[in-house]
Short mmCIF file of C-alpha atoms in Angstrom, two decimals:
data_model
loop_
_atom_site.label_atom_id
_atom_site.label_comp_id
_atom_site.label_asym_id
_atom_site.label_seq_id
_atom_site.Cartn_x
_atom_site.Cartn_y
_atom_site.Cartn_z
CA MET A 971 16.38 29.72 15.48
CA ILE A 972 16.94 26.13 13.76
CA MET A 973 13.26 25.01 14.47
CA ALA A 974 11.83 28.02 12.76
CA ASP A 975 13.72 27.63 9.67
CA LYS A 976 11.88 26.19 6.74
CA VAL A 977 12.98 23.13 4.91
CA TYR A 978 13.28 22.93 0.97
CA ILE A 979 13.87 20.26 -1.54
CA VAL A 980 16.73 21.24 -3.80
CA GLY A 981 17.31 18.20 -5.96
CA VAL A 982 15.51 15.30 -7.36
CA GLY A 983 16.60 12.42 -9.28
CA MET A 984 14.69 9.17 -10.76
CA THR A 985 15.38 6.07 -12.89
CA LYS A 986 12.99 4.88 -15.37
CA ILE A 987 11.13 2.14 -13.64
CA GLY A 988 11.27 -1.34 -15.40
CA ARG A 989 12.12 -4.92 -15.27
CA TRP A 990 15.94 -4.07 -14.85
CA TYR A 991 17.52 -7.63 -14.98
CA ASN A 992 20.88 -6.13 -15.92
CA ARG A 993 21.12 -3.64 -13.12
CA SER A 994 21.45 -4.02 -9.41
CA ALA A 995 19.71 -1.97 -6.65
CA LYS A 996 23.17 -0.17 -6.04
CA ASP A 997 23.29 0.76 -9.85
CA LEU A 998 19.84 2.19 -9.75
CA PHE A 999 20.10 4.12 -6.60
CA TYR A 1000 23.63 5.53 -7.89
CA GLU A 1001 22.00 7.00 -11.11
CA ALA A 1002 18.98 8.44 -8.86
CA MET A 1003 21.41 9.87 -6.29
CA SER A 1004 23.74 11.39 -8.85
CA LYS A 1005 20.74 12.91 -10.77
CA ALA A 1006 19.67 14.70 -7.56
CA ILE A 1007 23.09 15.88 -6.28
CA GLU A 1008 23.47 17.27 -9.83
CA ASP A 1009 19.91 18.76 -9.80
CA ALA A 1010 20.99 20.40 -6.35
CA GLY A 1011 24.14 22.09 -7.85
CA GLY A 1012 26.45 19.25 -6.38
CA VAL A 1013 25.75 19.60 -2.72
CA LYS A 1014 27.19 16.96 -0.65
CA PRO A 1015 24.50 15.19 1.54
CA GLN A 1016 25.32 14.79 5.32
CA ALA A 1017 23.07 11.96 5.86
CA LEU A 1018 20.96 9.25 4.08
CA VAL A 1019 17.48 7.83 4.77
CA ILE A 1020 16.56 5.01 2.52
CA GLY A 1021 12.94 3.73 1.91
CA ASN A 1022 13.00 0.03 0.90
CA MET A 1023 10.64 -3.06 1.86
CA THR A 1024 11.90 -6.12 0.53
CA SER A 1025 15.68 -6.06 0.29
CA SER A 1026 16.04 -8.51 3.24
CA VAL A 1027 13.66 -11.21 1.50
CA LEU A 1028 14.17 -10.74 -2.24
CA MET A 1029 17.81 -9.45 -2.16
CA GLU A 1030 19.06 -11.29 0.72
CA GLN A 1031 20.73 -8.07 1.84
CA ASP A 1032 20.26 -5.98 4.92
CA SER A 1033 22.51 -3.12 5.85
CA LEU A 1034 20.93 -1.50 2.86
CA ALA A 1035 21.54 2.10 3.65
CA ALA A 1036 25.30 1.88 4.26
CA LEU A 1037 25.74 -0.15 1.26
CA LEU A 1038 24.08 2.19 -0.89
CA ALA A 1039 25.78 5.40 0.74
CA ASP A 1040 29.07 3.65 0.01
CA HIS A 1041 28.22 2.83 -3.45
CA SER A 1042 27.16 6.53 -3.90
CA GLY A 1043 30.32 8.03 -2.93
CA LEU A 1044 29.01 8.73 0.54
CA ARG A 1045 30.92 6.27 2.65
CA GLY A 1046 30.58 7.29 6.32
CA ILE A 1047 27.90 9.29 6.54
CA PRO A 1048 24.83 8.61 8.82
CA ALA A 1049 22.53 6.19 6.82
CA PHE A 1050 19.56 4.01 7.64
CA LYS A 1051 16.71 2.13 6.21
CA VAL A 1052 13.05 2.83 6.83
CA GLU A 1053 10.59 0.02 6.11
CA ALA A 1054 6.96 0.80 6.18
CA ALA A 1055 5.85 -1.70 3.38
CA CYS A 1056 4.71 0.17 0.22
CA GLY A 1057 4.69 3.30 2.13
CA SER A 1058 8.41 2.83 2.91
CA GLY A 1059 9.46 5.92 0.79
CA GLY A 1060 6.98 8.57 2.37
CA ALA A 1061 8.04 7.31 5.96
CA ALA A 1062 11.64 7.72 4.95
CA PHE A 1063 10.94 11.43 3.86
CA TYR A 1064 9.16 11.95 7.25
CA ALA A 1065 12.44 10.65 8.84
CA GLY A 1066 14.72 12.63 6.62
CA TYR A 1067 12.70 15.92 7.28
CA SER A 1068 12.98 15.34 10.85
CA LEU A 1069 16.75 15.07 10.73
CA VAL A 1070 17.13 18.19 8.73
CA LYS A 1071 14.28 20.30 10.64
CA SER A 1072 16.02 19.47 13.95
CA GLY A 1073 19.37 20.79 12.95
CA LEU A 1074 20.98 17.22 13.16
CA ALA A 1075 22.02 17.64 9.65
CA ASP A 1076 21.79 20.56 7.08
CA ILE A 1077 21.57 18.55 4.09
CA VAL A 1078 19.80 15.41 4.00
CA ALA A 1079 19.17 12.82 1.10
CA VAL A 1080 16.19 10.64 1.07
CA GLY A 1081 16.21 7.89 -1.50
CA GLY A 1082 13.93 4.95 -2.16
CA VAL A 1083 14.93 1.70 -3.93
CA GLU A 1084 13.36 -1.52 -4.70
CA LYS A 1085 14.35 -4.69 -6.76
CA LEU A 1086 11.24 -6.84 -7.05
CA THR A 1087 12.32 -8.96 -10.21
CA GLU A 1088 15.11 -10.80 -8.61
CA GLY A 1089 13.08 -14.05 -8.19
CA ILE A 1090 10.25 -16.00 -9.50
CA SER A 1091 6.71 -14.43 -9.06
CA SER A 1092 5.63 -16.37 -6.52
CA GLU A 1093 8.59 -15.02 -4.12
CA THR A 1094 7.75 -11.66 -5.18
CA THR A 1095 4.06 -12.23 -4.23
CA LYS A 1096 4.76 -13.65 -0.93
CA ALA A 1097 7.39 -10.73 -0.29
CA LEU A 1098 4.61 -8.45 -0.95
CA ALA A 1099 1.99 -10.42 1.14
CA GLN A 1100 4.37 -9.57 4.19
CA ALA A 1101 2.93 -6.13 4.32
CA ALA A 1102 -0.28 -8.14 5.61
CA ASP A 1103 -0.58 -10.08 8.94
CA ALA A 1104 1.75 -13.06 8.79
CA GLU A 1105 0.01 -15.32 11.24
CA TYR A 1106 -3.79 -14.12 10.45
CA GLU A 1107 -3.81 -13.22 7.11
CA VAL A 1108 -0.80 -14.65 5.06
CA PHE A 1109 -0.80 -17.87 6.87
CA TYR A 1110 -4.21 -18.58 5.25
CA GLY A 1111 -2.91 -18.07 1.63
CA ALA A 1112 -4.32 -14.38 1.28
CA SER A 1113 -1.97 -12.42 -1.09
CA PHE A 1114 -1.79 -8.54 -0.99
CA THR A 1115 -3.79 -8.27 -4.16
CA GLY A 1116 -6.44 -10.68 -2.64
CA LEU A 1117 -6.71 -8.52 0.36
CA ASN A 1118 -7.26 -5.28 -1.62
CA ALA A 1119 -9.93 -7.18 -3.80
CA LEU A 1120 -11.77 -7.99 -0.60
CA VAL A 1121 -12.06 -4.17 -0.12
CA ALA A 1122 -12.72 -3.59 -3.86
CA ARG A 1123 -15.54 -6.09 -3.87
CA TYR A 1124 -17.16 -4.73 -0.79
CA TYR A 1125 -17.01 -1.05 -2.14
CA MET A 1126 -18.17 -1.99 -5.72
CA SER A 1127 -21.25 -3.91 -3.97
CA LYS A 1128 -22.20 -1.15 -1.45
CA TYR A 1129 -22.14 1.75 -3.96
CA GLY A 1130 -23.19 -0.39 -6.93
CA TYR A 1131 -20.11 -0.12 -9.31
CA THR A 1132 -19.21 -2.52 -12.03
CA ARG A 1133 -15.76 -3.39 -13.21
CA GLU A 1134 -16.14 -0.98 -16.01
CA ASP A 1135 -17.10 1.96 -13.82
CA MET A 1136 -13.81 1.40 -11.89
CA ALA A 1137 -11.81 0.78 -15.01
CA TYR A 1138 -11.76 4.55 -15.81
CA TRP A 1139 -8.83 4.89 -13.41
CA PRO A 1140 -6.30 2.53 -15.14
CA LEU A 1141 -7.28 4.07 -18.52
CA ARG A 1142 -6.49 7.44 -17.61
CA MET A 1143 -3.20 6.48 -15.80
CA HIS A 1144 -2.05 4.77 -19.00
CA GLU A 1145 -2.92 7.79 -21.23
CA TYR A 1146 -0.77 10.11 -18.97
CA ALA A 1147 2.03 7.75 -18.68
CA THR A 1148 2.86 7.71 -22.19
CA SER A 1149 4.63 10.98 -21.87
CA ASN A 1150 6.58 10.28 -18.81
CA PRO A 1151 10.05 9.16 -19.52
CA TYR A 1152 10.15 7.22 -16.13
CA ALA A 1153 7.17 5.34 -16.49
CA GLN A 1154 7.33 1.61 -16.59
CA LEU A 1155 4.11 1.30 -18.74
CA PRO A 1156 4.19 4.24 -21.15
CA LYS A 1157 1.48 2.76 -23.34
CA LYS A 1158 -2.36 3.53 -23.91
CA THR A 1159 -4.89 0.91 -23.18
CA SER A 1160 -8.68 0.61 -23.71
CA LEU A 1161 -11.55 -0.31 -21.47
CA GLU A 1162 -11.91 -3.46 -23.23
CA ALA A 1163 -8.27 -4.31 -22.89
CA ILE A 1164 -8.89 -3.63 -19.00
CA ILE A 1165 -12.03 -5.64 -18.56
CA LYS A 1166 -10.50 -8.63 -20.57
CA SER A 1167 -7.19 -8.61 -18.87
CA PRO A 1168 -6.49 -11.95 -16.86
CA VAL A 1169 -7.90 -12.27 -13.45
CA VAL A 1170 -5.37 -11.77 -10.60
CA ALA A 1171 -7.65 -11.78 -7.38
CA GLU A 1172 -11.36 -11.45 -8.05
CA PRO A 1173 -12.66 -8.67 -8.78
CA LEU A 1174 -9.19 -7.38 -9.50
CA HIS A 1175 -7.97 -8.20 -13.05
CA LEU A 1176 -4.20 -7.64 -13.97
CA PHE A 1177 -4.69 -4.02 -15.69
CA ASP A 1178 -6.47 -2.96 -12.33
CA CYS A 1179 -3.30 -3.43 -10.54
CA SER A 1180 0.03 -1.76 -10.58
CA PRO A 1181 2.86 -3.56 -12.21
CA ILE A 1182 5.92 -5.11 -10.54
CA GLY A 1183 9.02 -3.09 -11.38
CA ASP A 1184 12.49 -1.97 -10.05
CA GLY A 1185 13.41 1.56 -9.75
CA ALA A 1186 15.15 4.21 -7.34
CA ALA A 1187 14.43 7.96 -6.58
CA ALA A 1188 16.12 10.29 -4.35
CA VAL A 1189 15.40 13.95 -3.20
CA ILE A 1190 17.73 16.40 -1.37
CA LEU A 1191 16.62 18.68 1.58
CA VAL A 1192 18.12 21.58 3.04
CA ARG A 1193 17.12 23.93 5.97
CA GLY A 1194 16.81 27.37 5.74
CA GLU A 1195 15.80 29.76 2.94
CA GLY A 1196 19.24 31.16 2.50
CA LYS A 1197 20.89 27.67 1.85
CA ALA A 1198 18.07 27.12 -0.61
CA ARG A 1199 18.58 30.20 -2.66
CA GLU A 1200 22.36 29.80 -2.81
CA VAL A 1201 21.61 26.35 -4.42
CA SER A 1202 18.95 27.86 -6.76
CA ARG A 1203 21.31 30.94 -7.73
CA ARG A 1204 24.20 28.46 -8.54
CA ILE A 1205 21.95 26.42 -11.22
CA GLY A 1206 20.04 29.33 -12.18
CA ARG A 1207 16.72 28.15 -11.09
CA ASP A 1208 14.05 30.82 -9.72
CA VAL A 1209 11.72 28.49 -8.05
CA LEU A 1210 12.03 27.25 -4.54
CA VAL A 1211 10.09 23.99 -3.11
CA GLU A 1212 9.18 24.42 0.29
CA VAL A 1213 8.22 21.40 2.35
CA ARG A 1214 5.08 22.92 4.01
CA GLY A 1215 3.44 19.88 5.82
CA VAL A 1216 4.44 16.27 6.58
CA ALA A 1217 2.51 13.79 8.61
CA LEU A 1218 2.63 9.79 9.19
CA SER A 1219 -0.11 7.70 10.48
CA THR A 1220 -0.62 4.01 11.18
CA ASP A 1221 -3.72 1.73 11.58
CA SER A 1222 -4.33 -2.02 12.20
CA VAL A 1223 -2.31 -4.43 9.86
CA ASP A 1224 -5.00 -6.99 9.90
CA LEU A 1225 -8.05 -5.86 7.90
CA GLY A 1226 -10.69 -7.61 9.92
CA SER A 1227 -10.43 -5.65 13.02
CA ARG A 1228 -11.04 -2.34 11.37
CA THR A 1229 -14.32 -0.70 12.19
CA ASP A 1230 -14.65 0.74 8.79
CA LEU A 1231 -13.30 -1.32 5.97
CA LEU A 1232 -14.02 1.52 3.45
CA THR A 1233 -12.30 4.46 4.97
CA LEU A 1234 -8.33 4.72 4.75
CA THR A 1235 -8.23 5.87 8.39
CA SER A 1236 -4.80 6.54 8.50
CA THR A 1237 -4.92 8.65 5.38
CA VAL A 1238 -7.63 10.62 6.91
CA ASP A 1239 -5.73 11.41 9.97
CA ALA A 1240 -2.43 12.05 8.17
CA SER A 1241 -3.97 14.15 5.54
CA ARG A 1242 -5.79 16.36 8.10
CA GLN A 1243 -2.55 16.78 10.21
CA ALA A 1244 -0.35 17.77 7.00
CA TYR A 1245 -2.83 20.13 5.82
CA ARG A 1246 -3.11 21.87 9.30
CA MET A 1247 0.76 22.13 9.37
CA ALA A 1248 0.83 23.68 6.00
CA GLY A 1249 -2.06 26.04 6.73
CA ILE A 1250 -4.24 24.92 4.00
CA THR A 1251 -7.21 22.81 3.29
CA ALA A 1252 -8.16 20.36 0.54
CA LYS A 1253 -9.48 23.00 -1.41
CA ASP A 1254 -6.24 24.73 -1.79
CA VAL A 1255 -4.20 21.68 -3.41
CA ASP A 1256 -3.59 22.27 -6.91
CA TYR A 1257 -1.71 19.03 -7.65
CA LEU A 1258 -2.14 15.59 -6.05
CA GLU A 1259 -0.11 12.29 -6.40
CA VAL A 1260 -1.99 9.37 -4.83
CA HIS A 1261 -1.22 5.92 -4.02
CA ASP A 1262 -3.24 3.84 -6.71
CA ALA A 1263 -1.65 0.47 -6.02
CA PHE A 1264 -5.02 -0.69 -7.17
CA HIS A 1265 -7.85 1.27 -8.85
CA ILE A 1266 -9.64 0.92 -5.37
CA THR A 1267 -6.90 2.51 -3.28
CA GLY A 1268 -6.72 5.51 -5.83
CA TYR A 1269 -10.47 6.10 -5.30
CA LEU A 1270 -10.37 5.80 -1.32
CA ALA A 1271 -7.60 8.30 -1.39
CA LEU A 1272 -9.73 10.84 -3.21
CA GLU A 1273 -12.32 10.48 -0.90
CA ASP A 1274 -10.48 10.28 2.40
CA MET A 1275 -8.30 13.18 1.77
CA GLY A 1276 -11.46 15.43 1.21
CA PHE A 1277 -11.78 15.67 -2.71
CA ALA A 1278 -14.99 13.58 -2.92
CA THR A 1279 -17.72 12.26 -0.66
CA LYS A 1280 -17.52 8.57 0.30
CA GLY A 1281 -18.72 6.51 -2.64
CA GLU A 1282 -18.49 9.09 -5.12
CA ALA A 1283 -14.88 9.06 -6.42
CA PRO A 1284 -15.31 6.39 -9.32
CA LYS A 1285 -18.42 8.49 -10.70
CA LEU A 1286 -16.83 11.73 -10.37
CA TRP A 1287 -13.58 10.47 -12.07
CA LYS A 1288 -15.65 8.85 -14.94
CA GLU A 1289 -17.10 12.11 -15.60
CA GLY A 1290 -13.75 13.65 -16.10
CA ARG A 1291 -12.93 14.90 -12.59
CA PHE A 1292 -9.35 15.09 -11.49
CA ALA A 1293 -7.88 15.53 -14.96
CA LYS A 1294 -5.54 17.62 -16.53
CA GLY A 1295 -7.21 21.16 -16.23
CA ASP A 1296 -9.31 20.42 -12.94
CA LYS A 1297 -8.35 21.23 -9.48
CA PRO A 1298 -6.60 19.20 -8.22
CA GLU A 1299 -4.96 17.55 -11.08
CA VAL A 1300 -4.36 13.91 -10.09
CA ASN A 1301 -1.49 11.61 -10.89
CA LEU A 1302 -0.42 13.30 -14.11
CA SER A 1303 2.77 10.96 -13.86
CA GLY A 1304 0.47 7.97 -14.63
CA GLY A 1305 0.46 6.98 -11.03
CA LEU A 1306 1.46 3.50 -9.43
CA LYS A 1307 -0.62 2.02 -12.17
CA ALA A 1308 1.24 3.11 -15.13
CA ARG A 1309 4.52 5.23 -14.17
CA GLY A 1310 4.96 1.85 -11.80
CA HIS A 1311 5.30 0.84 -8.00
CA PRO A 1312 8.77 0.04 -7.15
CA VAL A 1313 7.43 -0.23 -3.53
CA GLY A 1314 10.00 1.50 -1.04
CA ALA A 1315 10.85 3.93 -3.81
CA THR A 1316 7.34 4.98 -4.72
CA GLY A 1317 6.75 7.62 -2.08
CA ILE A 1318 10.10 9.42 -3.49
CA TYR A 1319 8.97 9.25 -7.00
CA GLN A 1320 5.70 10.91 -6.05
CA ILE A 1321 7.47 13.43 -4.12
CA ALA A 1322 10.11 14.15 -6.90
CA GLU A 1323 7.03 14.31 -9.33
CA CYS A 1324 5.54 17.21 -7.15
CA VAL A 1325 8.60 19.09 -7.00
CA LEU A 1326 9.02 19.01 -10.96
CA GLN A 1327 5.51 19.90 -11.30
CA LEU A 1328 5.88 23.13 -8.89
CA ARG A 1329 8.99 24.04 -10.79
CA GLY A 1330 7.13 23.71 -14.06
CA GLU A 1331 9.79 21.19 -15.11
CA PHE A 1332 8.03 17.71 -15.28
CA PRO A 1333 8.76 16.07 -18.58
CA GLY A 1334 5.60 14.29 -18.98
CA VAL A 1335 1.84 15.76 -18.80
CA ARG A 1336 2.49 19.17 -16.95
CA ALA A 1337 0.15 20.63 -14.18
CA SER A 1338 -1.36 23.86 -14.89
CA ASP A 1339 1.03 26.23 -12.84
CA PRO A 1340 0.51 24.71 -9.43
CA THR A 1341 1.63 26.45 -6.16
CA ILE A 1342 0.46 23.70 -3.68
CA ALA A 1343 1.29 19.89 -4.14
CA VAL A 1344 0.51 16.81 -2.23
CA ALA A 1345 1.73 13.15 -2.20
CA GLN A 1346 -0.07 10.55 -0.41
CA ASN A 1347 1.92 7.13 -0.05
CA ILE A 1348 0.32 4.07 1.89
CA GLY A 1349 1.93 0.95 3.21
CA GLY A 1350 -0.27 -2.08 3.31
CA ILE A 1351 -3.86 -1.17 3.13
CA ALA A 1352 -3.29 2.30 4.53
CA THR A 1353 -1.61 0.57 7.54
CA TYR A 1354 0.66 3.32 7.24
CA SER A 1355 -0.03 6.65 5.42
CA ALA A 1356 2.56 9.32 4.76
CA ILE A 1357 1.38 12.78 3.43
CA THR A 1358 3.59 15.44 2.22
CA VAL A 1359 2.64 18.88 1.37
CA LEU A 1360 4.77 20.89 -0.92
CA GLY A 1361 4.59 24.65 -1.88
CA ARG A 1362 6.05 26.65 -4.66
CA ALA A 1363 7.97 30.14 -3.41
CA ARG A 1364 9.78 32.41 -5.29
CA MET B 950 6.66 -20.30 3.20
CA ARG B 951 9.27 -20.96 6.00
CA PHE B 952 8.06 -23.07 8.88
CA SER B 953 8.60 -22.34 12.11
CA ILE B 954 7.78 -25.00 14.79
CA PRO B 955 7.55 -22.71 17.75
CA ARG B 956 5.64 -20.16 15.81
CA TYR B 957 2.78 -22.46 14.88
CA TRP B 958 2.97 -24.42 18.12
CA ARG B 959 2.27 -21.00 19.76
CA GLU B 960 -0.52 -20.21 17.49
CA ARG B 961 -2.11 -23.34 17.63
CA HIS B 962 -5.09 -22.12 19.65
CA SER B 963 -5.97 -19.38 17.17
CA HIS B 964 -5.44 -21.93 14.26
CA TYR B 965 -7.54 -24.71 15.74
CA ARG B 966 -10.19 -22.70 17.56
CA LEU B 967 -9.84 -19.21 16.45
CA TYR B 968 -8.75 -17.91 20.06
CA ALA B 969 -9.53 -14.42 20.64
CA LYS B 970 -9.79 -12.06 23.35
CA LYS B 971 -13.04 -10.54 24.74
CA CYS B 972 -12.86 -7.13 26.35
CA SER B 973 -14.62 -7.06 29.85
CA LYS B 974 -14.97 -3.34 29.62
CA CYS B 975 -16.34 -2.66 26.15
CA GLY B 976 -17.19 -5.94 25.12
CA ARG B 977 -15.39 -6.23 21.96
CA VAL B 978 -13.85 -9.35 20.66
CA ASN B 979 -9.98 -8.74 19.86
CA TYR B 980 -9.12 -10.95 16.88
CA PRO B 981 -6.32 -11.30 16.37
CA PRO B 982 -6.05 -11.71 20.12
CA SER B 983 -4.19 -8.84 21.77
CA ASN B 984 -2.94 -8.08 25.36
CA ILE B 985 -4.50 -4.78 25.45
CA CYS B 986 -8.11 -3.84 24.08
CA ARG B 987 -7.46 -2.51 20.50
CA TYR B 988 -10.74 -0.53 20.73
CA CYS B 989 -10.98 0.87 24.25
CA GLY B 990 -7.54 0.42 25.78
CA SER B 991 -8.52 -1.88 28.55
CA THR B 992 -6.12 -4.62 29.95
CA GLU B 993 -9.08 -6.65 31.43
CA LEU B 994 -9.57 -9.33 28.64
CA GLU B 995 -11.06 -12.78 28.73
CA ASP B 996 -10.37 -15.70 26.56
CA TYR B 997 -13.04 -16.11 23.59
CA TYR B 998 -13.20 -18.64 20.90
CA LEU B 999 -14.67 -17.61 17.75
CA ASP B 1000 -15.28 -21.26 16.57
CA ARG B 1001 -18.43 -21.44 18.42
CA GLU B 1002 -20.19 -19.02 16.46
CA LYS B 1003 -21.57 -19.11 12.83
CA ALA B 1004 -20.59 -16.09 10.38
CA LYS B 1005 -21.78 -14.57 7.20
CA ILE B 1006 -19.84 -13.53 4.05
CA ILE B 1007 -19.07 -9.81 3.81
CA SER B 1008 -16.75 -9.86 1.02
CA TRP B 1009 -14.70 -12.51 -0.74
CA THR B 1010 -11.85 -12.98 -3.57
CA ILE B 1011 -10.77 -15.82 -5.63
CA ILE B 1012 -7.00 -15.68 -5.74
CA TYR B 1013 -5.16 -17.22 -8.91
CA PRO B 1014 -1.85 -16.25 -8.62
CA ALA B 1015 -1.14 -17.95 -5.24
CA PRO B 1016 1.71 -16.96 -2.88
CA GLU B 1017 4.57 -19.23 -2.18
CA GLY B 1018 3.35 -22.47 -0.53
CA PHE B 1019 -0.26 -22.38 -2.05
CA GLU B 1020 0.59 -23.25 -5.48
CA GLU B 1021 -1.39 -26.56 -5.39
CA GLN B 1022 -4.52 -25.09 -3.94
CA ARG B 1023 -5.07 -22.55 -7.03
CA PRO B 1024 -7.42 -20.76 -7.09
CA ARG B 1025 -7.55 -19.77 -3.19
CA ILE B 1026 -11.02 -18.40 -1.99
CA ILE B 1027 -10.37 -16.14 0.82
CA ALA B 1028 -13.27 -14.24 2.63
CA LEU B 1029 -13.96 -11.49 5.08
CA LEU B 1030 -16.52 -12.95 7.38
CA GLU B 1031 -18.54 -11.32 10.38
CA THR B 1032 -19.46 -13.84 13.06
CA LEU B 1033 -23.32 -13.82 13.77
CA GLU B 1034 -23.06 -13.09 17.75
CA THR B 1035 -20.17 -11.08 18.51
CA LYS B 1036 -20.14 -9.37 15.05
CA THR B 1037 -16.29 -9.96 14.77
CA ARG B 1038 -14.71 -9.73 11.45
CA ILE B 1039 -12.04 -12.27 10.38
CA ILE B 1040 -10.07 -13.00 7.11
CA ALA B 1041 -10.49 -16.67 6.55
CA PRO B 1042 -10.39 -19.29 3.70
CA LEU B 1043 -13.83 -20.84 2.37
CA THR B 1044 -13.92 -24.67 1.78
CA ASP B 1045 -16.26 -26.98 0.30
CA ILE B 1046 -17.85 -24.46 -1.88
CA LEU B 1047 -17.81 -23.49 -5.78
CA PRO B 1048 -16.91 -20.14 -6.75
CA GLU B 1049 -20.40 -19.35 -8.29
CA GLU B 1050 -22.07 -20.76 -5.07
CA ILE B 1051 -20.52 -17.54 -3.00
CA LYS B 1052 -22.53 -14.62 -2.39
CA GLU B 1053 -22.83 -11.77 0.26
CA GLY B 1054 -24.75 -12.73 3.39
CA LEU B 1055 -24.26 -16.41 2.93
CA ILE B 1056 -24.06 -18.20 6.37
CA VAL B 1057 -20.88 -20.29 6.92
CA GLU B 1058 -19.63 -22.48 9.72
CA PRO B 1059 -15.93 -23.33 10.97
CA VAL B 1060 -14.19 -26.49 10.11
CA LEU B 1061 -10.82 -27.97 10.56
CA ARG B 1062 -8.97 -28.30 7.40
CA ARG B 1063 -5.62 -29.07 6.34
CA ILE B 1064 -3.96 -25.58 5.17
CA LYS B 1065 -0.48 -26.50 3.96
CA GLU B 1066 2.39 -28.72 4.61
CA ASP B 1067 6.02 -28.36 4.52
CA ARG B 1068 6.92 -30.61 1.59
CA GLU B 1069 10.79 -30.95 3.14
CA ALA B 1070 9.93 -31.73 6.68
CA GLY B 1071 6.61 -32.98 6.07
CA LEU B 1072 4.85 -30.93 8.77
CA ILE B 1073 1.17 -30.58 8.16
CA HIS B 1074 -0.75 -27.38 9.31
CA TYR B 1075 -4.28 -27.47 10.02
CA ALA B 1076 -6.45 -24.44 10.91
CA ILE B 1077 -9.88 -23.32 10.58
CA ALA B 1078 -11.58 -22.77 7.20
CA TYR B 1079 -15.33 -22.05 6.43
CA ARG B 1080 -18.01 -24.07 4.89
CA PRO B 1081 -21.65 -23.35 3.65
CA VAL B 1082 -23.93 -24.56 6.49
CA ILE B 1083 -25.61 -27.60 5.22
CA GLY B 1084 -28.79 -26.77 3.36
CA SER B 1085 -27.74 -23.34 2.84
CA ILE B 1086 -26.64 -23.93 -0.72
CA GLY B 1087 -27.09 -26.68 -3.67
CA THR B 1088 -30.09 -28.62 -3.98
CA ASN B 1089 -32.07 -27.06 -0.91
CA LYS B 1090 -31.32 -23.50 -2.11
CA GLN B 1091 -34.44 -21.36 -2.68
#
């Protein structure tokens, strides 16, 4: 019977993303985990899965999941870290889902945490570049932004887009983030400010990229509608959020060997698998959080998940598609661009935001009564893609 | 960047000659080299050296905040190239070229260059970079 039971998210917690020089990863995770447990009516997780990329390099800390479990009052429970570069959070969720779905545990916490501001920026740049191929890309001095810039330039050249055409993505993200209390950059910007921002890796400028920041998020999964209803009753909530589909796909780490540079093949594969598992198609998606580490990855995600034909996403976006009131509504959180991108935690932020949108409780720009929400989290340039489909049940 | 002598000794054929593996079944060149063809799954592969081919520029970037170890080489020009014969795509640095001279389709050739050094131990790492084929830019340009 266990395998037939559905899985529900009964608690979520997030910290505000920022440059938290005064707070450790333990402090940030404790806040997120405590909020998630409180949101779930005080249930005690029986296992913990952590998404994190850079603790080994930037914090000089391995054994991360045990450390965080111990400092969150969960000493002794099964705990482990999942690393899939910037997609670590989504991959950790995939692992956590399988633990609870299989019956190995009844209540599982999945958290993400990242501290990117412990050192100087060239160390952080190097740590993030480790998402790419160490011996065939990073060796030659390619940064992660640089590799995304190669894709962006190729895309812009092939489909005839200017930097200004592409800039409508960050413009809208900044606007949405102004009302998200968890966002790192809750401030509006202008096309002119985006265009004139300092160059990072041509053609990507600073405002085309997600910021460097610290943050933590956590969600709590339970198996079985009975258990989920019990939690909901305890805290007076009438909405259940069911995990309807999960998928994880991979692609090459190096960009050169890919047959099609402008398609996130792992996102195509994982989204199709997750939709099938959920019994939906792209047309059914009401709300979407996509991985816009750079404007280019946001546009490619919309195309590769079935919401725009190849080469059309920036044009549709500029015309106002995918905004509040459209279907799907995309990144009302402000996205990685303006909510922020605490690497291994990002996938969990996205899932927590989807849960709050489905409940009608998101504390920022609220989606228009969605019943199906999808989160897309990638690691590297979609070397990993994790897709999570959530549905509202009453 | 941390320097590992075994690692860079092991990779010397790739760094000096762009060592790759060409699949005997499907004919595609695997770069980075692989023990199994990443396109068709065949394990029948033969050594191939991409430094025998010229290449054309598909895309490029000029990186300003350079990763650790490349601070003195800012800005760093990295390109996605496609070799002319086997159509193999590789990521490689460009050299002997000004940013305004770079354009899509420009033909470049491999040349051995100093890539970086370990300032403490003094180890110098050489590897292939690409420069414009003489005559393709500058005064001879159309």
